[in-house]
């Protein structure tokens, strides 16, 4: 399509979400008014949540495609886009191979997820979307596979706005999460939306959203308890020794607050003394840590509730990821597999970050194609 002839014609924007999961990125984009026509993911169990929560426009659900990206063809992708629309391709490839934890593993490239970014690039080359948005952990920029991806985009004559390091609290996400957002566009004047929140009132911005802002209104539950009004507001049952540990954990403190007999053997070793966030308790008036797939496990980070003697519930993790409270992760009356839902939530792009990406894309397209009116 010759977009130079379509200026001021209000062309619709259509997006496809690769590695869509349960739809965090899609939901945020659609909140920004971008029509996500389909999502692709190898995990078929994500289908219900993706389709149920993402109608756009009203009563027209985004289509979930259960398929490995390595088997997905350019022709199949092209067929998803409506004619005469601005084509957007977005995605967050699984970040685990590029995280700080797995960087310690010398054989990371043996992870079958390592090469998925190459297939993202292959689809871009086949379809030539007008704009590409990619989100992942900051450490991916140190990898050759990411550099190769960027070089491929440049060879296809995209303008790149790479290594945009987004500190999520600056956009209303209540967790200490920093992400790399890469935008590749047909046009060279992309600008990311200015931040809206700050830790300093002198900036004239809204204050950071805190843990209390996000989850402070939920009813109290004990470890192992399920809320009667919300089956996802449930917390993992603690062992007796972990109950003692959480009771001796101060908000923002460390395992060094515990009595000596409660400390783990690894804490006695020089190599373990630096790991002070495990078994940690969050603070009401601070940001949460980055929500991972293990956020419901007390020993996996600073995931202890600020006040109650337990780890985060599934609902609390979802709220900290800025999913709306009514987001449906599983079909009604279906059995709840806690580890699976925690993975859904932890693997998702925070909805509020996705919305900001979508708003930035909308402004970019408006300025370059649909007229700045």
Coordinates of C-alpha atoms in Angstrom, one line a residue:
X1 CA 0.0 0.0 0.0
X2 CA 1.3 3.5 -0.9
X3 CA 0.8 5.3 2.4
X4 CA 1.8 8.6 0.9
X5 CA -1.5 8.7 -1.0
X6 CA -3.5 7.8 2.1
X7 CA -2.6 10.8 4.3
X8 CA -5.6 12.0 6.3
X9 CA -7.7 9.0 5.3
X10 CA -7.9 7.5 8.8
X11 CA -6.7 4.1 7.9
X12 CA -7.5 1.5 10.6
X13 CA -4.7 0.0 12.6
X14 CA -4.5 -3.8 12.8
X15 CA -2.1 -5.7 15.0
X16 CA -1.0 -9.4 15.5
X17 CA 0.5 -10.4 18.8
X18 CA 3.2 -13.0 18.6
X19 CA 3.9 -15.0 21.9
X20 CA 0.6 -13.6 23.1
X21 CA 0.1 -15.8 26.2
X22 CA -3.1 -14.8 28.0
X23 CA -3.2 -11.4 26.4
X24 CA -1.5 -8.8 28.6
X25 CA 0.1 -7.0 25.6
X26 CA -3.0 -7.4 23.5
X27 CA -5.3 -6.1 26.3
X28 CA -3.2 -3.0 26.8
X29 CA -3.0 -2.3 23.0
X30 CA -6.8 -2.6 22.7
X31 CA -7.2 -0.3 25.6
X32 CA -5.2 2.2 23.5
X33 CA -7.7 1.7 20.6
X34 CA -5.6 -0.7 18.5
X35 CA -7.4 -3.6 16.9
X36 CA -5.5 -6.7 17.7
X37 CA -6.9 -9.2 15.2
X38 CA -5.1 -12.3 16.4
X39 CA -2.6 -13.7 18.9
X40 CA -0.2 -16.6 18.3
X41 CA 1.1 -18.8 21.1
X42 CA 2.3 -22.4 21.4
X43 CA 0.5 -22.8 24.7
X44 CA -3.1 -23.8 23.8
X45 CA -4.3 -23.4 27.4
X46 CA -4.0 -19.6 27.0
X47 CA -6.8 -19.6 24.4
X48 CA -9.7 -19.0 26.8
X49 CA -8.2 -16.0 28.6
X50 CA -6.9 -14.4 25.4
X51 CA -10.2 -14.6 23.5
X52 CA -12.5 -14.0 26.4
X53 CA -10.9 -10.8 27.6
X54 CA -10.0 -9.2 24.2
X55 CA -13.1 -8.3 22.1
X56 CA -12.3 -5.5 19.6
X57 CA -14.5 -3.9 18.5
X58 CA -17.3 -4.9 20.9
X59 CA -18.5 -8.4 20.4
X60 CA -15.7 -9.2 18.0
X61 CA -13.1 -11.3 19.8
X62 CA -9.5 -11.4 18.8
X63 CA -8.6 -14.8 17.4
X64 CA -6.2 -17.1 19.2
X65 CA -3.9 -19.3 17.1
X66 CA -2.3 -22.2 18.9
X67 CA 0.9 -22.8 16.8
X68 CA 4.6 -22.7 17.2
X69 CA 6.0 -19.6 15.5
X70 CA 8.7 -21.7 13.8
X71 CA 5.9 -23.4 11.9
X72 CA 3.9 -20.3 11.2
X73 CA 4.3 -19.0 7.6
X74 CA 4.3 -15.5 6.2
X75 CA 1.3 -16.3 4.1
X76 CA -0.7 -17.3 7.2
X77 CA 0.3 -14.1 9.0
X78 CA -0.5 -11.9 6.0
X79 CA -4.0 -13.4 5.8
X80 CA -4.8 -12.2 9.3
X81 CA -4.6 -8.5 8.4
X82 CA -7.6 -6.8 6.9
X83 CA -7.0 -5.1 3.6
X84 CA -6.1 -1.4 3.6
X85 CA -5.0 -1.2 7.2
X86 CA -1.8 -0.2 9.0
X87 CA -0.2 -3.5 9.8
X88 CA 1.5 -3.8 13.2
X89 CA 3.4 -6.8 14.4
X90 CA 4.1 -7.0 18.2
X91 CA 5.5 -9.5 20.5
X92 CA 7.5 -10.4 23.6
X93 CA 9.5 -13.5 23.0
X94 CA 10.0 -15.7 26.1
X95 CA 12.5 -13.8 28.2
X96 CA 13.8 -16.6 30.4
X97 CA 16.8 -17.4 28.1
X98 CA 18.0 -13.8 28.4
X99 CA 17.4 -13.1 32.1
X100 CA 20.1 -12.5 34.7
X101 CA 19.5 -15.9 36.2
X102 CA 20.0 -17.9 33.0
X103 CA 23.0 -15.7 31.8
X104 CA 25.0 -17.7 34.3
X105 CA 24.3 -20.9 32.3
X106 CA 27.1 -21.2 29.6
X107 CA 24.8 -23.3 27.4
X108 CA 21.9 -20.9 27.1
X109 CA 21.8 -21.3 23.4
X110 CA 20.7 -24.9 23.8
X111 CA 17.3 -23.6 25.1
X112 CA 14.8 -24.2 22.4
X113 CA 13.4 -20.7 23.0
X114 CA 16.7 -19.1 22.1
X115 CA 16.1 -18.9 18.4
X116 CA 12.5 -17.6 18.5
X117 CA 13.7 -14.1 17.7
X118 CA 15.0 -15.3 14.4
X119 CA 11.5 -16.5 13.5
X120 CA 10.1 -13.1 14.5
X121 CA 12.5 -11.6 12.0
X122 CA 11.6 -14.1 9.3
X123 CA 7.9 -13.2 9.6
X124 CA 8.8 -9.5 9.4
X125 CA 10.7 -10.1 6.2
X126 CA 7.8 -12.1 4.7
X127 CA 5.0 -9.7 5.6
X128 CA 6.7 -6.2 5.8
X129 CA 4.4 -4.7 8.5
X130 CA 4.4 -0.9 8.8
X131 CA 5.6 -1.0 12.4
X132 CA 7.1 -3.6 14.8
X133 CA 7.1 -3.4 18.6
X134 CA 9.2 -5.8 20.7
X135 CA 9.5 -6.0 24.5
X136 CA 11.9 -8.0 26.6
X137 CA 14.4 -7.9 29.5
X138 CA 17.1 -5.3 29.2
X139 CA 19.9 -7.9 29.1
X140 CA 18.8 -9.2 25.7
X141 CA 20.6 -6.2 24.1
X142 CA 23.9 -7.9 25.0
X143 CA 23.1 -10.9 22.9
X144 CA 24.1 -11.4 19.3
X145 CA 20.7 -12.8 18.5
X146 CA 19.2 -9.4 19.4
X147 CA 21.8 -7.5 17.4
X148 CA 21.1 -9.8 14.4
X149 CA 17.4 -9.1 14.7
X150 CA 18.1 -5.3 14.7
X151 CA 20.4 -5.6 11.7
X152 CA 17.8 -7.6 9.8
X153 CA 15.2 -4.8 10.5
X154 CA 17.7 -2.2 9.2
X155 CA 18.3 -4.2 6.1
X156 CA 14.6 -4.2 5.5
X157 CA 14.7 -0.4 5.6
X158 CA 13.1 0.1 9.0
X159 CA 13.9 3.0 11.2
X160 CA 14.9 1.7 14.6
X161 CA 14.4 3.2 18.0
X162 CA 16.3 0.5 19.9
X163 CA 17.3 0.1 23.5
X164 CA 14.5 2.2 24.8
X165 CA 14.8 1.3 28.5
X166 CA 11.4 1.8 30.1
X167 CA 11.2 2.0 33.9
X168 CA 7.7 0.8 34.3
X169 CA 6.8 2.7 37.5
X170 CA 7.1 5.9 35.4
X171 CA 3.9 4.8 33.7
X172 CA 1.9 3.6 36.7
X173 CA 3.1 0.0 37.0
X174 CA 3.5 -0.7 40.7
X175 CA 6.6 -2.8 40.5
X176 CA 10.4 -2.3 40.0
X177 CA 10.4 -3.5 36.5
X178 CA 12.6 -2.2 33.7
X179 CA 12.1 -3.4 30.2
X180 CA 13.6 -3.0 26.8
X181 CA 11.1 -1.7 24.2
X182 CA 12.3 -1.8 20.6
X183 CA 10.2 0.0 17.9
X184 CA 10.9 -0.4 14.2
X185 CA 8.9 1.8 11.9
X186 CA 8.4 2.7 8.3
X187 CA 8.7 6.4 9.5
X188 CA 11.6 7.9 11.4
X189 CA 10.0 10.2 14.0
X190 CA 8.7 7.8 16.6
X191 CA 8.5 9.2 20.2
X192 CA 7.6 7.2 23.2
X193 CA 5.0 8.7 25.4
X194 CA 6.5 10.9 28.3
X195 CA 6.4 9.3 31.7
X196 CA 3.4 10.1 33.8
X197 CA 4.5 9.1 37.3
X198 CA 7.5 9.9 39.5
X199 CA 9.0 9.3 42.9
X200 CA 9.5 13.1 43.3
X201 CA 6.5 15.4 43.8
X202 CA 8.7 18.3 42.5
X203 CA 8.4 16.7 39.0
X204 CA 4.8 17.7 38.8
X205 CA 3.9 14.1 37.8
X206 CA 1.7 11.6 39.6
X207 CA 3.3 9.7 42.4
X208 CA 4.4 6.1 41.8
X209 CA 1.7 3.5 42.3
X210 CA 2.6 1.5 45.4
X211 CA 1.9 -2.0 46.6
X212 CA -0.9 -0.6 48.8
X213 CA -2.4 1.3 45.9
X214 CA -2.6 -2.0 43.9
X215 CA -3.6 -4.6 46.5
X216 CA -4.5 -2.8 49.7
X217 CA -8.2 -3.1 49.3
X218 CA -8.3 -6.9 49.0
X219 CA -9.7 -8.8 52.0
X220 CA -7.3 -10.4 54.3
X221 CA -6.6 -14.2 53.9
X222 CA -4.3 -16.6 55.6
X223 CA -1.8 -18.8 54.0
X224 CA -3.5 -21.7 52.2
X225 CA -6.9 -19.8 52.3
X226 CA -9.1 -19.0 49.3
X227 CA -11.4 -15.9 49.3
X228 CA -15.0 -16.8 49.1
X229 CA -15.7 -14.0 46.7
X230 CA -12.7 -14.5 44.4
X231 CA -11.2 -18.0 43.7
X232 CA -8.0 -16.4 42.5
X233 CA -7.4 -14.6 45.7
X234 CA -5.7 -17.6 47.2
X235 CA -2.3 -18.0 48.8
X236 CA 0.0 -21.0 49.0
X237 CA 0.1 -22.9 52.2
X238 CA 3.3 -22.4 54.2
X239 CA 5.3 -24.9 56.0
X240 CA 5.6 -24.4 59.8
X241 CA 9.1 -23.2 59.5
X242 CA 8.2 -20.7 56.8
X243 CA 5.4 -19.4 58.9
X244 CA 7.9 -18.7 61.6
X245 CA 10.2 -17.0 59.0
X246 CA 7.5 -14.7 57.6
X247 CA 6.4 -13.7 61.1
X248 CA 10.0 -12.5 61.8
X249 CA 10.3 -10.8 58.5
X250 CA 10.1 -7.0 58.5
X251 CA 8.7 -5.1 55.6
X252 CA 11.7 -4.3 53.3
X253 CA 13.9 -6.4 55.6
X254 CA 15.9 -9.6 55.0
X255 CA 16.4 -13.0 56.4
X256 CA 19.0 -11.4 58.7
X257 CA 16.0 -10.3 60.8
X258 CA 15.3 -14.0 61.7
X259 CA 16.5 -16.0 64.7
X260 CA 19.6 -17.9 63.9
X261 CA 17.8 -21.3 63.9
X262 CA 15.4 -20.2 61.1
X263 CA 18.2 -19.3 58.6
X264 CA 18.9 -21.6 55.7
X265 CA 22.3 -23.4 55.3
X266 CA 23.0 -21.3 52.2
X267 CA 22.7 -18.1 54.3
X268 CA 25.7 -19.3 56.3
X269 CA 27.9 -19.5 53.2
X270 CA 29.8 -16.4 51.7
X271 CA 28.1 -17.1 48.4
X272 CA 24.6 -16.9 49.9
X273 CA 24.9 -13.9 52.1
X274 CA 24.3 -11.5 49.2
X275 CA 20.9 -13.0 48.4
X276 CA 18.9 -10.8 50.8
X277 CA 15.7 -10.6 48.9
X278 CA 14.6 -14.2 49.0
X279 CA 12.0 -14.8 51.7
X280 CA 11.6 -11.0 51.8
X281 CA 8.5 -9.0 52.7
X282 CA 7.2 -6.1 50.6
X283 CA 6.4 -2.7 51.9
X284 CA 3.0 -1.0 51.6
X285 CA 4.3 2.4 50.5
X286 CA 7.0 1.1 48.1
X287 CA 7.0 -0.6 44.7
X288 CA 6.7 -4.3 44.4
X289 CA 9.6 -6.3 43.0
X290 CA 9.4 -7.5 39.4
X291 CA 6.6 -10.0 39.3
X292 CA 7.9 -13.4 38.0
X293 CA 6.3 -16.7 37.4
X294 CA 7.2 -17.6 41.0
X295 CA 5.6 -14.7 42.7
X296 CA 3.3 -16.9 44.8
X297 CA 6.3 -18.7 46.3
X298 CA 7.7 -17.0 49.5
X299 CA 11.2 -18.3 48.9
X300 CA 11.6 -17.0 45.4
X301 CA 12.0 -13.3 46.1
X302 CA 10.5 -10.5 48.0
X303 CA 7.0 -11.8 47.6
X304 CA 5.9 -11.8 51.2
X305 CA 2.7 -9.8 51.8
X306 CA 3.5 -6.5 53.6
X307 CA 1.3 -7.2 56.5
X308 CA -0.3 -10.7 56.3
X309 CA 1.9 -13.8 57.1
X310 CA 1.9 -15.3 53.6
X311 CA 3.1 -15.0 50.1
X312 CA 1.2 -13.1 47.4
X313 CA -2.1 -14.5 46.1
X314 CA -2.7 -15.1 42.4
X315 CA -5.1 -12.1 42.3
X316 CA -2.5 -9.8 44.0
X317 CA 0.1 -10.8 41.4
X318 CA -2.3 -10.1 38.6
X319 CA -3.1 -6.6 40.0
X320 CA 0.6 -5.8 40.4
X321 CA 0.9 -6.7 36.7
X322 CA -1.9 -4.2 36.2
X323 CA -4.5 -6.7 34.9
X324 CA -8.0 -5.5 35.7
X325 CA -9.6 -7.2 38.7
X326 CA -12.2 -8.9 36.5
X327 CA -9.7 -10.4 34.0
X328 CA -10.7 -14.0 33.4
X329 CA -7.7 -16.4 33.4
X330 CA -9.7 -19.7 33.3
X331 CA -13.1 -20.8 32.3
X332 CA -15.8 -20.6 35.0
X333 CA -15.9 -23.7 37.3
X334 CA -12.7 -25.0 35.9
X335 CA -10.2 -26.5 38.3
X336 CA -7.5 -24.0 39.3
X337 CA -3.9 -25.0 38.7
X338 CA -2.0 -22.5 40.8
X339 CA 1.4 -22.9 39.1
X340 CA -0.1 -22.5 35.6
X341 CA -2.0 -19.4 36.4
X342 CA 1.1 -17.9 38.2
X343 CA 3.0 -18.6 35.0
X344 CA 0.3 -16.9 32.9
X345 CA 0.6 -13.8 35.1
X346 CA 4.3 -13.7 35.5
X347 CA 5.0 -14.2 31.8
X348 CA 2.6 -11.4 30.7
X349 CA 3.6 -7.9 29.6
X350 CA 2.1 -5.5 32.3
X351 CA -1.1 -4.2 30.8
X352 CA -0.4 -0.6 31.7
X353 CA 3.0 -0.8 29.9
X354 CA 1.2 -2.3 26.9
X355 CA -1.3 0.5 26.9
X356 CA 1.5 3.1 26.8
X357 CA 3.1 1.3 23.9
X358 CA -0.2 1.3 22.1
X359 CA -0.8 5.0 22.8
X360 CA 2.7 5.8 21.5
X361 CA 2.0 3.8 18.3
X362 CA -1.4 5.6 17.8
X363 CA 0.3 9.0 18.0
X364 CA 3.0 7.9 15.6
X365 CA 0.6 6.6 13.0
X366 CA -1.6 9.7 13.4
X367 CA 1.3 12.0 12.7
X368 CA 2.5 10.1 9.7
X369 CA -0.5 8.6 8.0
X370 CA -3.9 9.6 9.5
X371 CA -3.2 13.3 9.9
X372 CA -2.3 15.3 13.0
X373 CA -5.7 16.6 13.7

